[in-house]
mmCIF file of C-alpha atoms in Angstrom:
data_model
loop_
_atom_site.group_PDB
_atom_site.id
_atom_site.type_symbol
_atom_site.label_atom_id
_atom_site.label_comp_id
_atom_site.label_asym_id
_atom_site.label_seq_id
_atom_site.Cartn_x
_atom_site.Cartn_y
_atom_site.Cartn_z
ATOM 1 C CA MET G 1 18.387 142.689 205.024
ATOM 2 C CA ALA G 2 21.472 141.216 203.379
ATOM 3 C CA ARG G 3 23.126 143.149 200.604
ATOM 4 C CA ILE G 4 22.081 141.470 197.341
ATOM 5 C CA CYS G 5 22.960 144.028 194.675
ATOM 6 C CA ASP G 6 26.661 144.871 194.561
ATOM 7 C CA GLU G 7 26.060 146.262 191.085
ATOM 8 C CA ILE G 8 24.631 149.467 192.556
ATOM 9 C CA ASP G 9 28.032 150.662 193.803
ATOM 10 C CA ASP G 10 29.058 154.021 192.356
ATOM 11 C CA GLU G 11 32.022 152.561 190.479
ATOM 12 C CA ASN G 12 29.663 150.222 188.617
ATOM 13 C CA CYS G 13 27.030 152.869 187.918
ATOM 14 C CA ASN G 14 27.809 153.322 184.220
ATOM 15 C CA ARG G 15 28.375 149.621 183.551
ATOM 16 C CA ASN G 16 25.016 148.633 185.012
ATOM 17 C CA ALA G 17 22.984 151.677 184.023
ATOM 18 C CA PHE G 18 19.554 150.999 182.587
ATOM 19 C CA PRO G 19 19.638 150.782 178.746
ATOM 20 C CA MET G 20 18.026 154.091 177.836
ATOM 21 C CA GLU G 21 17.444 152.977 174.244
ATOM 22 C CA LEU G 22 14.631 150.766 175.554
ATOM 23 C CA LEU G 23 12.838 153.816 176.943
ATOM 24 C CA ILE G 24 12.829 155.560 173.564
ATOM 25 C CA ARG G 25 10.563 152.862 172.122
ATOM 26 C CA GLY G 26 7.559 154.192 174.018
ATOM 27 C CA ALA G 27 5.771 154.011 177.344
ATOM 28 C CA ASP G 28 4.280 150.518 177.029
ATOM 29 C CA GLU G 29 7.541 148.839 176.155
ATOM 30 C CA ALA G 30 9.395 150.851 178.791
ATOM 31 C CA ALA G 31 6.799 149.876 181.416
ATOM 32 C CA ALA G 32 7.565 146.209 180.763
ATOM 33 C CA GLY G 33 11.318 146.688 180.542
ATOM 34 C CA LEU G 34 11.523 148.527 183.866
ATOM 35 C CA LEU G 35 10.022 145.648 185.853
ATOM 36 C CA GLY G 36 12.706 143.862 187.840
ATOM 37 C CA CYS G 37 15.170 146.737 187.513
ATOM 38 C CA LEU G 38 16.466 148.683 190.500
ATOM 39 C CA LEU G 39 15.710 152.254 191.513
ATOM 40 C CA VAL G 40 18.634 153.358 193.668
ATOM 41 C CA ARG G 41 18.798 156.327 196.054
ATOM 42 C CA ASP G 42 22.280 157.484 197.023
ATOM 43 C CA TRP G 43 22.565 159.099 200.453
ATOM 44 C CA PRO G 44 25.065 161.819 201.461
ATOM 45 C CA ASP G 45 26.888 159.434 203.820
ATOM 46 C CA GLY G 46 27.828 157.145 200.914
ATOM 47 C CA THR G 47 25.202 154.473 201.584
ATOM 48 C CA HIS G 48 22.340 153.449 199.315
ATOM 49 C CA SER G 49 18.734 152.421 199.479
ATOM 50 C CA ALA G 50 17.278 150.470 196.592
ATOM 51 C CA VAL G 51 13.976 149.007 195.499
ATOM 52 C CA ARG G 52 13.275 146.484 192.794
ATOM 53 C CA ILE G 53 10.523 147.817 190.519
ATOM 54 C CA VAL G 54 7.498 145.487 190.637
ATOM 55 C CA GLU G 55 4.657 147.639 189.271
ATOM 56 C CA THR G 56 4.433 150.250 186.511
ATOM 57 C CA GLU G 57 1.834 152.160 184.497
ATOM 58 C CA ALA G 58 2.234 153.581 180.989
ATOM 59 C CA TYR G 59 1.028 157.027 179.894
ATOM 60 C CA ASP G 60 1.468 159.139 176.757
ATOM 61 C CA GLN G 61 0.094 162.269 175.134
ATOM 62 C CA ASN G 62 -2.579 160.346 173.202
ATOM 63 C CA ASP G 63 -3.968 159.034 176.491
ATOM 64 C CA PRO G 64 -6.731 161.094 178.199
ATOM 65 C CA ALA G 65 -5.398 159.978 181.598
ATOM 66 C CA SER G 66 -1.926 161.390 180.933
ATOM 67 C CA HIS G 67 -0.652 164.715 182.238
ATOM 68 C CA THR G 68 0.559 165.409 178.682
ATOM 69 C CA TYR G 69 -2.811 164.895 176.975
ATOM 70 C CA HIS G 70 -3.506 168.632 176.692
ATOM 71 C CA GLY G 71 -0.001 169.525 175.538
ATOM 72 C CA ARG G 72 3.210 170.820 177.040
ATOM 73 C CA SER G 73 3.114 172.971 180.171
ATOM 74 C CA GLU G 74 5.511 174.163 182.828
ATOM 75 C CA ARG G 75 4.361 171.323 185.070
ATOM 76 C CA ASN G 76 4.799 168.470 182.579
ATOM 77 C CA ARG G 77 7.712 169.724 180.446
ATOM 78 C CA ALA G 78 9.991 166.892 181.623
ATOM 79 C CA MET G 79 7.620 164.333 180.092
ATOM 80 C CA PHE G 80 8.380 165.694 176.615
ATOM 81 C CA GLY G 81 11.941 164.499 176.752
ATOM 82 C CA PRO G 82 14.563 163.396 176.755
ATOM 83 C CA ALA G 83 13.879 159.835 177.882
ATOM 84 C CA GLY G 84 15.336 158.506 181.111
ATOM 85 C CA HIS G 85 14.663 161.484 183.364
ATOM 86 C CA ALA G 86 12.496 161.877 186.457
ATOM 87 C CA TYR G 87 9.100 163.520 186.169
ATOM 88 C CA VAL G 88 8.099 164.220 189.774
ATOM 89 C CA TYR G 89 4.720 165.711 190.609
ATOM 90 C CA PHE G 90 2.774 166.609 193.750
ATOM 91 C CA THR G 91 -0.688 165.103 194.143
ATOM 92 C CA TYR G 92 -3.594 165.403 196.573
ATOM 93 C CA GLY G 93 -1.742 168.243 198.278
ATOM 94 C CA MET G 94 0.449 165.849 200.246
ATOM 95 C CA HIS G 95 2.193 163.166 198.146
ATOM 96 C CA TYR G 96 4.883 162.930 195.471
ATOM 97 C CA CYS G 97 4.907 160.439 192.595
ATOM 98 C CA VAL G 98 7.709 159.722 190.128
ATOM 99 C CA ASN G 99 7.616 158.809 186.439
ATOM 100 C CA VAL G 100 10.457 157.732 184.187
ATOM 101 C CA THR G 101 10.209 159.750 180.975
ATOM 102 C CA ALA G 102 10.053 157.668 177.804
ATOM 103 C CA GLY G 103 9.505 157.927 174.062
ATOM 104 C CA ALA G 104 11.207 160.134 171.519
ATOM 105 C CA ASP G 105 12.295 163.617 172.490
ATOM 106 C CA GLY G 106 9.287 165.881 171.979
ATOM 107 C CA PHE G 107 6.646 163.177 172.470
ATOM 108 C CA GLY G 108 5.075 163.452 175.927
ATOM 109 C CA CYS G 109 5.103 160.065 177.614
ATOM 110 C CA GLY G 110 6.431 158.239 180.622
ATOM 111 C CA VAL G 111 6.078 155.370 183.069
ATOM 112 C CA LEU G 112 4.722 155.777 186.591
ATOM 113 C CA ILE G 113 6.684 153.719 189.119
ATOM 114 C CA ARG G 114 3.830 152.407 191.242
ATOM 115 C CA ALA G 115 5.596 150.048 193.643
ATOM 116 C CA GLY G 116 8.941 148.525 194.533
ATOM 117 C CA GLU G 117 10.373 145.676 196.579
ATOM 118 C CA PRO G 118 13.039 146.878 199.068
ATOM 119 C CA VAL G 119 16.398 145.208 198.503
ATOM 120 C CA GLU G 120 18.893 147.435 200.320
ATOM 121 C CA GLY G 121 19.010 150.275 202.829
ATOM 122 C CA VAL G 122 15.722 149.190 204.383
ATOM 123 C CA GLU G 123 16.437 150.802 207.759
ATOM 124 C CA HIS G 124 16.813 154.202 206.146
ATOM 125 C CA MET G 125 13.564 153.753 204.216
ATOM 126 C CA THR G 126 11.756 152.567 207.336
ATOM 127 C CA GLN G 127 12.808 155.715 209.159
ATOM 128 C CA LEU G 128 11.564 157.920 206.326
ATOM 129 C CA ARG G 129 8.263 156.017 206.327
ATOM 130 C CA GLY G 130 7.678 156.641 210.029
ATOM 131 C CA GLY G 131 8.495 153.112 211.149
ATOM 132 C CA ARG G 132 6.310 151.259 208.659
ATOM 133 C CA THR G 133 7.652 147.889 207.574
ATOM 134 C CA GLY G 134 6.909 145.020 205.223
ATOM 135 C CA ALA G 135 4.756 145.622 202.172
ATOM 136 C CA GLN G 136 3.544 148.932 203.609
ATOM 137 C CA LEU G 137 7.016 150.319 203.098
ATOM 138 C CA THR G 138 6.873 150.770 199.307
ATOM 139 C CA ASN G 139 3.689 149.176 197.885
ATOM 140 C CA GLY G 140 2.343 152.363 196.333
ATOM 141 C CA PRO G 141 3.709 155.299 194.314
ATOM 142 C CA ALA G 142 3.534 157.848 197.152
ATOM 143 C CA LYS G 143 4.938 155.373 199.692
ATOM 144 C CA LEU G 144 7.855 154.611 197.392
ATOM 145 C CA CYS G 145 8.654 158.298 196.929
ATOM 146 C CA GLN G 146 8.545 158.925 200.674
ATOM 147 C CA ALA G 147 10.804 155.932 201.362
ATOM 148 C CA LEU G 148 13.393 157.171 198.849
ATOM 149 C CA ALA G 149 13.008 160.892 199.658
ATOM 150 C CA ILE G 150 11.920 161.691 196.109
ATOM 151 C CA ASP G 151 10.505 165.203 195.808
ATOM 152 C CA LYS G 152 10.450 168.157 193.395
ATOM 153 C CA SER G 153 14.177 168.733 193.907
ATOM 154 C CA LEU G 154 14.652 165.701 191.623
ATOM 155 C CA TYR G 155 12.350 167.001 188.883
ATOM 156 C CA GLY G 156 14.011 166.422 185.504
ATOM 157 C CA HIS G 157 16.912 164.510 187.069
ATOM 158 C CA ASP G 158 18.934 162.285 184.711
ATOM 159 C CA LEU G 159 18.349 158.758 186.026
ATOM 160 C CA ARG G 160 21.773 157.608 184.898
ATOM 161 C CA MET G 161 23.353 159.686 187.639
ATOM 162 C CA PRO G 162 23.323 159.882 191.465
ATOM 163 C CA PRO G 163 21.526 160.592 193.709
ATOM 164 C CA LEU G 164 18.668 158.721 191.980
ATOM 165 C CA ARG G 165 19.401 156.203 189.268
ATOM 166 C CA LEU G 166 18.081 153.215 187.415
ATOM 167 C CA VAL G 167 20.171 150.043 187.439
ATOM 168 C CA ARG G 168 19.472 147.194 185.071
ATOM 169 C CA ALA G 169 18.495 143.823 186.502
ATOM 170 C CA SER G 170 16.562 140.800 185.297
ATOM 171 C CA LEU G 171 13.356 139.161 186.356
ATOM 172 C CA LYS G 172 13.879 136.203 188.648
ATOM 173 C CA GLU G 173 13.440 132.700 187.336
ATOM 174 C CA GLY G 174 9.767 131.811 187.150
ATOM 175 C CA GLU G 175 8.494 135.386 187.469
ATOM 176 C CA ARG G 176 5.806 136.523 185.043
ATOM 177 C CA ILE G 177 4.531 139.948 184.102
ATOM 178 C CA GLY G 178 0.794 140.498 184.420
ATOM 179 C CA CYS G 179 -1.309 143.137 182.707
ATOM 180 C CA THR G 180 -4.359 144.938 184.166
ATOM 181 C CA PRO G 181 -6.213 148.211 183.708
ATOM 182 C CA ARG G 182 -4.686 151.119 185.598
ATOM 183 C CA ILE G 183 -5.949 152.064 189.041
ATOM 184 C CA GLY G 184 -6.758 155.354 190.725
ATOM 185 C CA ILE G 185 -7.794 157.161 187.522
ATOM 186 C CA SER G 186 -11.158 158.112 186.027
ATOM 187 C CA LYS G 187 -10.264 158.622 182.343
ATOM 188 C CA ALA G 188 -9.339 155.750 180.020
ATOM 189 C CA ALA G 189 -9.437 153.524 183.095
ATOM 190 C CA ASP G 190 -10.162 150.420 181.019
ATOM 191 C CA ARG G 191 -6.913 150.520 179.057
ATOM 192 C CA PRO G 192 -4.598 147.645 180.083
ATOM 193 C CA ARG G 193 -1.500 149.735 180.716
ATOM 194 C CA ARG G 194 -0.653 148.626 184.262
ATOM 195 C CA LEU G 195 2.017 145.938 184.565
ATOM 196 C CA ILE G 196 2.920 143.947 187.668
ATOM 197 C CA ILE G 197 5.235 141.130 188.647
ATOM 198 C CA MET G 198 2.549 138.582 189.389
ATOM 199 C CA GLY G 199 2.426 137.326 192.958
ATOM 200 C CA ASN G 200 4.929 139.836 194.323
ATOM 201 C CA PRO G 201 3.739 140.985 197.787
ATOM 202 C CA TYR G 202 4.944 144.555 197.225
ATOM 203 C CA VAL G 203 2.538 145.233 194.353
ATOM 204 C CA SER G 204 -0.168 147.775 195.237
ATOM 205 C CA LYS G 205 -3.228 146.147 196.756
ATOM 206 C CA SER G 206 -6.051 145.950 194.219
ATOM 207 C CA PRO G 207 -8.813 143.486 193.288
ATOM 208 C CA LEU G 208 -7.394 143.682 189.770
ATOM 209 C CA ASN G 209 -4.261 141.804 190.832
ATOM 210 C CA ALA G 210 -6.133 138.502 190.945
ATOM 211 C CA LYS G 211 -7.425 139.136 187.421
ATOM 212 C CA ALA G 212 -4.053 140.020 185.893
ATOM 213 C CA VAL G 213 -3.506 138.477 182.474
ATOM 214 C CA PRO G 214 0.021 137.185 181.746
ATOM 215 C CA LEU G 215 1.601 139.592 179.305
ATOM 216 C CA ASP G 216 2.318 136.892 176.733
ATOM 217 C CA ALA G 217 -1.435 136.207 176.597
ATOM 218 C CA ALA G 218 -2.729 139.751 177.024
ATOM 219 C CA GLY G 219 -2.525 140.779 173.373
ATOM 220 C CA PRO G 220 -1.784 144.349 172.294
ATOM 221 C CA MET G 221 -1.362 147.051 174.880
ATOM 222 C CA HIS G 222 -2.326 150.623 174.077
ATOM 223 C CA GLY G 223 0.832 151.596 172.240
ATOM 224 C CA THR G 224 2.983 148.552 171.486
ATOM 225 C CA GLN G 225 2.628 144.849 172.059
ATOM 226 C CA ALA G 226 4.958 143.167 174.519
ATOM 227 C CA LYS G 227 5.534 139.441 174.783
ATOM 228 C CA GLY G 228 6.803 137.065 177.442
ATOM 229 C CA THR G 229 8.628 138.455 180.450
ATOM 230 C CA GLN G 230 10.626 141.012 178.518
ATOM 231 C CA ALA G 231 9.650 143.990 176.411
ATOM 232 C CA MET G 232 9.205 143.094 172.773
ATOM 233 C CA GLN G 233 11.942 144.198 170.410
ATOM 234 C CA THR G 234 9.803 146.327 168.124
ATOM 235 C CA LYS G 235 10.899 146.033 164.505
ATOM 236 C CA GLN G 236 11.620 149.050 162.372
ATOM 237 C CA THR G 237 9.249 148.454 159.488
ATOM 238 C CA VAL G 238 7.261 150.532 157.081
ATOM 239 C CA ALA G 239 4.254 149.846 154.920
ATOM 240 C CA ASP G 240 4.364 148.907 151.276
ATOM 241 C CA ASP G 241 3.776 151.506 148.577
ATOM 242 C CA ASN G 242 -0.013 151.596 148.898
ATOM 243 C CA GLY G 243 0.152 152.568 152.574
ATOM 244 C CA ASP G 244 -1.123 149.247 153.955
ATOM 245 C CA ASN G 245 1.019 147.016 156.065
ATOM 246 C CA GLY G 246 -0.547 143.832 154.764
ATOM 247 C CA GLY G 247 -0.514 142.310 158.228
ATOM 248 C CA SER G 248 3.190 141.495 157.953
ATOM 249 C CA THR G 249 4.714 144.504 159.694
ATOM 250 C CA SER G 250 4.523 145.931 163.196
ATOM 251 C CA CYS G 251 4.275 149.534 162.043
ATOM 252 C CA ASP G 252 3.192 151.433 158.967
ATOM 253 C CA VAL G 253 4.332 154.822 157.777
ATOM 254 C CA ARG G 254 1.906 157.107 155.983
ATOM 255 C CA ILE G 255 2.087 160.625 154.600
ATOM 256 C CA ARG G 256 -0.359 163.499 154.900
ATOM 257 C CA ARG G 257 -0.368 167.185 154.056
ATOM 258 C CA VAL G 258 -0.131 169.135 157.294
ATOM 259 C CA TYR G 259 -2.931 171.471 156.174
ATOM 260 C CA GLU G 260 -5.410 168.594 155.989
ATOM 261 C CA GLU G 261 -7.586 167.742 158.964
ATOM 262 C CA PRO G 262 -5.851 165.164 161.186
ATOM 263 C CA SER G 263 -7.270 161.666 161.375
ATOM 264 C CA ALA G 264 -7.689 159.472 164.423
ATOM 265 C CA ASP G 265 -5.728 156.846 162.470
ATOM 266 C CA ASP G 266 -2.644 159.024 161.996
ATOM 267 C CA GLY G 267 -0.777 157.661 164.996
ATOM 268 C CA LEU G 268 2.354 159.688 165.731
ATOM 269 C CA ARG G 269 2.393 162.799 163.511
ATOM 270 C CA VAL G 270 5.931 163.798 162.496
ATOM 271 C CA LEU G 271 6.645 166.999 160.571
ATOM 272 C CA VAL G 272 9.503 166.406 158.099
ATOM 273 C CA ASP G 273 9.741 169.895 156.540
ATOM 274 C CA ARG G 274 12.562 172.285 157.371
ATOM 275 C CA LEU G 275 10.154 175.212 157.787
ATOM 276 C CA TRP G 276 7.096 175.369 160.016
ATOM 277 C CA PRO G 277 3.857 175.391 157.955
ATOM 278 C CA ARG G 278 2.787 178.957 157.285
ATOM 279 C CA GLY G 279 -0.423 180.016 158.987
ATOM 280 C CA ARG G 280 -0.533 176.993 161.288
ATOM 281 C CA SER G 281 -0.202 177.189 165.054
ATOM 282 C CA LYS G 282 1.293 174.308 167.005
ATOM 283 C CA GLN G 283 -2.171 173.441 168.238
ATOM 284 C CA SER G 284 -3.884 173.484 164.840
ATOM 285 C CA ALA G 285 -1.076 171.573 163.109
ATOM 286 C CA HIS G 286 -1.340 168.657 165.560
ATOM 287 C CA VAL G 287 2.384 167.936 165.220
ATOM 288 C CA ASP G 288 3.758 165.480 167.779
ATOM 289 C CA VAL G 289 7.412 165.634 166.713
ATOM 290 C CA TRP G 290 9.278 167.942 164.330
ATOM 291 C CA ILE G 291 12.457 166.572 162.715
ATOM 292 C CA LYS G 292 13.532 169.544 160.645
ATOM 293 C CA ASP G 293 17.052 168.276 159.965
ATOM 294 C CA ILE G 294 15.742 165.313 157.958
ATOM 295 C CA ALA G 295 14.262 167.670 155.353
ATOM 296 C CA PRO G 296 16.024 168.488 152.053
ATOM 297 C CA SER G 297 18.723 171.135 152.238
ATOM 298 C CA LYS G 298 17.805 174.728 151.461
ATOM 299 C CA GLU G 299 19.877 174.581 148.281
ATOM 300 C CA LEU G 300 18.133 171.443 147.007
ATOM 301 C CA ARG G 301 14.701 172.725 147.946
ATOM 302 C CA THR G 302 15.338 176.020 146.141
ATOM 303 C CA TRP G 303 16.626 174.249 143.033
ATOM 304 C CA PHE G 304 13.605 171.919 142.910
ATOM 305 C CA GLY G 305 11.066 174.704 143.286
ATOM 306 C CA HIS G 306 8.303 172.060 143.002
ATOM 307 C CA ILE G 307 8.804 171.938 139.237
ATOM 308 C CA PRO G 308 7.349 168.539 138.227
ATOM 309 C CA GLU G 309 9.993 167.896 135.555
ATOM 310 C CA ARG G 310 12.724 168.127 138.196
ATOM 311 C CA PHE G 311 11.175 165.693 140.664
ATOM 312 C CA ASP G 312 13.116 162.564 139.633
ATOM 313 C CA GLU G 313 16.425 164.401 139.936
ATOM 314 C CA PHE G 314 15.264 165.961 143.208
ATOM 315 C CA ALA G 315 14.433 162.507 144.579
ATOM 316 C CA SER G 316 17.859 161.177 143.631
ATOM 317 C CA ARG G 317 19.693 164.105 145.235
ATOM 318 C CA TYR G 318 17.532 163.982 148.361
ATOM 319 C CA ARG G 319 18.267 160.282 148.839
ATOM 320 C CA GLU G 320 21.970 161.113 148.675
ATOM 321 C CA GLU G 321 21.447 163.706 151.407
ATOM 322 C CA LEU G 322 19.638 161.115 153.524
ATOM 323 C CA ASP G 323 22.521 158.665 153.061
ATOM 324 C CA ALA G 324 24.824 161.374 154.399
ATOM 325 C CA ASN G 325 22.537 162.154 157.341
ATOM 326 C CA PRO G 326 22.340 158.886 159.345
ATOM 327 C CA GLU G 327 21.692 160.630 162.671
ATOM 328 C CA ALA G 328 18.396 162.176 161.549
ATOM 329 C CA VAL G 329 17.349 158.989 159.757
ATOM 330 C CA SER G 330 18.107 156.926 162.869
ATOM 331 C CA ARG G 331 16.019 159.246 165.000
ATOM 332 C CA LEU G 332 13.054 158.778 162.669
ATOM 333 C CA ARG G 333 13.551 155.012 162.675
ATOM 334 C CA GLU G 334 13.501 155.050 166.481
ATOM 335 C CA LEU G 335 10.137 156.788 166.355
ATOM 336 C CA ILE G 336 8.850 154.219 163.876
ATOM 337 C CA ALA G 337 10.094 151.398 166.096
ATOM 338 C CA GLY G 338 8.185 152.749 169.075
ATOM 339 C CA HIS G 339 4.796 153.389 167.494
ATOM 340 C CA PRO G 340 2.358 151.179 165.572
ATOM 341 C CA ARG G 341 1.739 153.937 163.033
ATOM 342 C CA VAL G 342 3.618 157.090 162.027
ATOM 343 C CA THR G 343 2.353 159.793 159.656
ATOM 344 C CA LEU G 344 4.919 161.996 157.920
ATOM 345 C CA LEU G 345 3.620 165.552 157.507
ATOM 346 C CA TYR G 346 4.581 167.900 154.673
ATOM 347 C CA GLY G 347 3.428 171.314 153.496
ATOM 348 C CA ALA G 348 3.775 171.073 149.696
ATOM 349 C CA LYS G 349 0.622 171.384 147.577
ATOM 350 C CA ASP G 350 1.664 168.558 145.255
ATOM 351 C CA ASN G 351 0.634 165.323 146.967
ATOM 352 C CA GLU G 352 2.569 163.096 144.561
ATOM 353 C CA ARG G 353 5.872 164.943 144.212
ATOM 354 C CA ASN G 354 7.263 166.129 147.544
ATOM 355 C CA ASN G 355 9.960 165.323 150.083
ATOM 356 C CA ALA G 356 7.704 163.131 152.260
ATOM 357 C CA VAL G 357 7.001 160.822 149.305
ATOM 358 C CA VAL G 358 10.737 160.403 148.735
ATOM 359 C CA LEU G 359 11.487 159.965 152.430
ATOM 360 C CA ARG G 360 8.867 157.264 152.902
ATOM 361 C CA LYS G 361 10.135 155.343 149.858
ATOM 362 C CA TYR G 362 13.703 155.713 151.145
ATOM 363 C CA LEU G 363 12.724 154.209 154.505
ATOM 364 C CA LEU G 364 11.061 151.274 152.780
ATOM 365 C CA ASP G 365 13.930 150.610 150.380
ATOM 366 C CA THR G 366 16.670 150.807 152.997
ATOM 367 C CA GLN G 367 14.657 148.629 155.392
ATOM 368 C CA VAL G 368 14.213 145.949 152.739
ATOM 369 C CA SER G 369 17.921 146.108 151.896
ATOM 370 C CA GLN G 370 18.825 145.642 155.555
ATOM 371 C CA GLN G 371 16.446 142.697 155.913
ATOM 372 C CA GLU G 372 17.948 141.037 152.835
ATOM 373 C CA ALA G 373 21.448 141.567 154.221
ATOM 374 C CA ASN G 374 20.442 140.008 157.532
ATOM 375 C CA THR G 375 18.939 137.028 155.706
ATOM 376 C CA ARG G 376 22.218 136.394 153.880
ATOM 377 C CA LYS G 377 24.203 136.343 157.139
#
């Protein structure tokens, strides 16, 4: 097969690396964004084999079909971050499969690479696949791993680096992404989290292929909604002061005391206190992500002491600390951008005067200010 992807050369690796910021937005958006991109295997002799990703499936820790559904373990630790690494697992006692980790660090999610279209180094892949050719070469997750010699030695590997790396590429003119339920699973099998390049012969064989719904007509996926042939650019938005999003935003941010029973409507639960809640285990707290460095400083927290008369001054000082802490604020905004709902968790007994109330209002105010600035441009 003729060489069609000069961009996979080592000297161009960094320039053409997959944009990892897309992966942080969550599994569904990453599953769409990975379609059409290249998965490149570098061989010791300096040659490459590469496949063009044509089929993906999204999984996350809120999904009963995901390996992360029951929490972190030695087997699935790579899925909890950071994004853009390889989660390789052994299945059925004979096959390997590979996922690209996605989502915010600490939130267990990833994208299964189900199939690829060979574009370079086909002879090497054919040899590894025992002489199989055509669609049989890489039209399934285990076949793809065998063709690219992906095994547990690549567990946790950073996919920006050789010998296995993602390279950005675009969909071809006229190609469309289709959405179907996932295949080969028994739990949550009806969720439309499998994406394919419609009509591509290297997609896994399934009766569902003929029923694929174009992504721009499929409506919401499980986690985010994607449109057209590219992943949707999820907006960083928060709800208005009463906690409702009024139908005008793509995400709402709520607050809840960590000692209260969790709700099925909480979405991603983010602890924003500097200290872990006393008397709560990780399991009973139901915390998905802990951003301790976004909490008020120890000095400010001690001064406030939850004295109601000091709350207004506390809020003003805390906002100044947030202004001076853009890294932590940006991390929280990335989480908000990747999830339809985020609940900020706090431990204080006062539900009206606490750091989460101030933080949520800060996110709203700064978002509105940014939108107004963009409108004036």
